């Protein structure tokens, strides 16, 4: 087990116009479960493969523990990877799949067998040890892939969307199991997913990537409560945060013909680059219903009832007609949801509102200290 | 020339029309049958022409050959197992069998090894280099064995000492200070047979390479990457991960080449006609039948060839079925 460090690591595929991973700075603590998350094509797999030694690092360094592995071949890095499609050896039995690494490392047969059986017990695979991967279900194959990683007791586990080939129910169950297994083994793990729910539920910390740039690394809680920028704000959370482009007046944002006051520090920060506009963000649960005449009018277009929760989708008019027509999401009382077409009045909780600079996309609300090590310098609006 | 082309056209058109008419008639015939019988009988009726053709051109001659193999030279009287015993006792035929065995052991294996080697190496070239090298290596496939013989005669050609050596081998050999060698007569350790095998290898390696290359490309890259992460060296990856995954293609290529080897006739016939201990079973058969006019011996040879081939064919059919089932 070891800590992992990306030190301004850049990866560019041959023939590609721009790097797929740009000067990635990331420190992963020993034993940590770190999740790389971001939309498809943002460079998650590439970052992971660079760490595994499957892609060449063009610039910067990668260290595992104290060892600089930037230019070492995969087999000298002592890490195990779980692939999206599992990459099981189709011609080998489950036991041979799991024991392959040990076997070629010259481990004694009995010792290999014992380790494989131990791992199989943990993963509930004992009765399948003599089967070929073809004769297993998706979930079982996934577990074999996990088993292949854990029998080696490597420095780190790398997992590239290991759950994306499972059905929804199994995915939820397996993600808990993987997280529990990782805590039990205490092996440093880098886990790639495009699913922010997976990221939030599994990671000790979550690293959000976009277009090859690091957007923010933090605990799930902090990502949710204090997103560094518009992109993270819109990406983390389901349903997503409401983001509205607003005009600024003297002491706040103009919303529905009224002013939504913003803290003075925020206004000062927003005014710094002389901009008259900003992006206002609030989560679906960051509002409360108020009586007519108070707050902002909100026209309900669709209501989604999920049992424990209900969400109302609708429009709120800002000073700019077009922007205001974007559907916003509110969490409403599941027992008494508003009717479709109804006009309700809402107030945004001031301490749950976020203001983002229109020019940089960075959050400037209250405590908006720039995130440490945030490699992102430019963030376009999502 | 025009007559020939005309004949060909008539044959093609006539053949196709004939087949259409035949099947149309069979269909009409089936329709005469009452109700369900029509559907029951139709498939068999449609199969009939093919079965009849196979019986006429394949099964009947096979049986006839088997019968001839127990008869004398002119097929006028039965002689029991005489043809077999005399053949098996004769030094020449033992020699032929031994050569055939050598061909069977060496060529398919060599074709596989060379084909794999080229496929693997070509895979590492750039896309253009790969295309070019594969095309060049595949080209001999398009050359008939007799033309190949003409080419390779120049490789092995010999001229008396003192004259200019036009053969490639002797050119190099005498250039290095040796005396010209008649390579195709060099039967020590069956060296001349090996030289003939090289020709078949040259012709078949491209075929093997194309199939194996496709199979190698079909091996999921992730399994190779997984093996790399598991600590396997390139050689281990090749033999433990790639080869097992292309096993079915390897076997298909092996058997195809093996059958080609068992039928090898033209190369040997053109190059040596079986002299200097290079005879193989198909050439021996040809010479028994058309040179010695000995129907009995010729038939016995073919029957023995058939007996050698049956296990191979059975294995191939099984393999084919297993592959189908695996799909
Ligand atoms: N083998 C490759 N060659 C060239 N470009 C690639 C290759 N693999 C990925 N890319 C590009 O690199 C970027 C990041 O890809 P990837 O890391 O696979 O994204 P993801 O976050 O979905 O895993 C994408 O723009 C993709 O098009
Ligand atoms: Mg990916």
Coordinates of C-alpha atoms in Angstrom, one line a residue, chain A residues 123-268:
Chain A
X123 CA -16.1 -12.6 -2.9
X124 CA -18.5 -15.6 -2.6
X125 CA -16.9 -17.3 -5.6
X126 CA -15.8 -20.6 -4.0
X127 CA -18.3 -22.7 -6.0
X128 CA -17.3 -21.1 -9.3
X129 CA -13.5 -21.6 -9.1
X130 CA -13.4 -24.3 -11.8
X131 CA -15.7 -22.5 -14.2
X132 CA -14.7 -20.5 -17.2
X133 CA -15.7 -16.8 -17.3
X134 CA -18.1 -17.6 -20.1
X135 CA -20.3 -19.6 -17.7
X136 CA -20.6 -16.8 -15.2
X137 CA -23.1 -14.0 -14.8
X138 CA -22.1 -10.4 -15.2
X139 CA -22.0 -9.9 -11.4
X140 CA -19.9 -13.0 -10.9
X141 CA -17.4 -11.9 -13.6
X142 CA -17.1 -8.6 -11.9
X143 CA -16.3 -10.3 -8.7
X144 CA -13.7 -12.5 -10.4
X145 CA -12.1 -9.3 -11.8
X146 CA -12.0 -8.0 -8.2
X147 CA -10.6 -11.2 -7.0
X148 CA -7.8 -11.1 -9.5
X149 CA -6.9 -7.7 -8.1
X150 CA -7.1 -8.6 -4.4
X151 CA -5.1 -11.9 -4.4
X152 CA -2.1 -9.9 -5.4
X153 CA -2.2 -7.6 -2.4
X154 CA -0.9 -4.8 -4.6
X155 CA 0.2 -1.3 -3.8
X156 CA -3.0 0.1 -5.2
X157 CA -6.2 -0.9 -6.9
X158 CA -7.2 0.9 -10.1
X159 CA -10.8 0.5 -11.2
X160 CA -12.2 1.8 -14.4
X161 CA -16.0 2.0 -14.3
X162 CA -16.1 -1.6 -12.9
X163 CA -19.9 -1.4 -12.4
X164 CA -21.1 0.0 -15.6
X165 CA -21.9 -3.4 -17.1
X166 CA -24.2 -4.4 -14.3
X167 CA -27.9 -3.8 -14.0
X168 CA -29.0 -0.9 -11.8
X169 CA -29.9 -2.9 -8.8
X170 CA -26.7 -5.0 -8.8
X171 CA -24.8 -1.8 -9.3
X172 CA -26.1 -0.3 -6.1
X173 CA -25.4 -3.4 -4.2
X174 CA -21.9 -4.0 -5.6
X175 CA -20.8 -0.4 -5.0
X176 CA -21.4 -0.8 -1.3
X177 CA -19.6 -4.1 -1.3
X178 CA -16.6 -2.6 -3.1
X179 CA -16.4 0.3 -0.7
X180 CA -16.7 -2.1 2.3
X181 CA -14.0 -4.4 0.8
X182 CA -11.7 -1.4 0.3
X183 CA -12.1 -0.2 3.8
X184 CA -11.4 -3.7 5.1
X185 CA -8.3 -4.2 3.0
X186 CA -7.1 -0.6 3.4
X187 CA -5.6 -0.6 -0.1
X188 CA -5.2 2.7 -1.8
X189 CA -7.8 2.8 -4.5
X190 CA -8.4 5.0 -7.5
X191 CA -11.8 4.5 -8.9
X192 CA -13.1 5.9 -12.2
X193 CA -16.8 6.5 -12.8
X194 CA -18.9 8.9 -14.8
X195 CA -21.7 8.5 -12.3
X196 CA -21.6 11.2 -9.7
X197 CA -23.9 9.3 -7.4
X198 CA -21.3 6.5 -7.4
X199 CA -18.6 9.0 -6.8
X200 CA -20.3 10.7 -3.9
X201 CA -21.3 7.4 -2.2
X202 CA -18.0 5.6 -2.6
X203 CA -15.1 8.1 -2.4
X204 CA -13.3 9.4 0.6
X205 CA -12.5 12.2 -1.7
X206 CA -13.8 12.9 -5.2
X207 CA -11.8 14.4 -8.0
X208 CA -13.9 16.1 -10.7
X209 CA -12.3 16.3 -14.2
X210 CA -13.5 18.1 -17.3
X211 CA -11.8 18.2 -20.7
X212 CA -8.6 16.9 -19.2
X213 CA -8.5 19.5 -16.5
X214 CA -8.9 19.0 -12.8
X215 CA -11.9 21.0 -11.6
X216 CA -11.9 20.2 -7.9
X217 CA -10.8 17.6 -5.4
X218 CA -12.5 17.4 -2.1
X219 CA -14.7 15.3 0.1
X220 CA -18.2 14.5 -1.2
X221 CA -19.7 16.9 1.4
X222 CA -17.5 19.8 0.4
X223 CA -18.0 19.2 -3.3
X224 CA -21.7 19.4 -2.7
X225 CA -21.7 22.3 -0.3
X226 CA -18.9 24.4 -1.7
X227 CA -18.4 23.7 -5.4
X228 CA -15.5 25.6 -6.7
X229 CA -17.0 26.5 -10.0
X230 CA -20.1 26.3 -12.1
X231 CA -19.1 23.0 -13.7
X232 CA -18.7 21.1 -10.4
X233 CA -21.9 22.8 -9.1
X234 CA -23.9 21.5 -12.1
X235 CA -22.2 18.1 -12.2
X236 CA -22.5 17.0 -8.6
X237 CA -25.9 16.4 -7.2
X238 CA -29.0 14.8 -8.6
X239 CA -31.2 16.5 -9.5
X240 CA -28.6 19.1 -10.5
X241 CA -28.1 22.5 -8.9
X242 CA -30.2 25.2 -10.5
X243 CA -27.9 27.7 -12.3
X244 CA -29.4 30.9 -13.6
X245 CA -27.6 33.7 -15.4
X246 CA -28.7 36.9 -13.6
X247 CA -28.0 40.6 -13.9
X248 CA -26.6 42.4 -10.9
X249 CA -27.9 45.6 -9.4
X250 CA -26.4 47.5 -6.4
X251 CA -26.9 44.9 -3.7
X252 CA -27.8 41.6 -5.3
X253 CA -29.1 39.7 -8.3
X254 CA -32.2 40.7 -10.2
X255 CA -34.6 37.8 -10.2
X256 CA -38.2 37.9 -11.2
X257 CA -38.2 41.7 -11.2
X258 CA -37.0 41.7 -7.6
X259 CA -33.6 41.9 -6.1
X260 CA -32.1 38.8 -4.4
X261 CA -29.6 40.3 -1.9
X262 CA -26.1 38.8 -1.9
X263 CA -23.5 39.3 0.8
X264 CA -21.4 42.4 0.5
X265 CA -18.2 40.4 0.1
X266 CA -19.7 38.4 -2.7
X267 CA -20.8 41.6 -4.5
X268 CA -17.4 43.1 -4.0

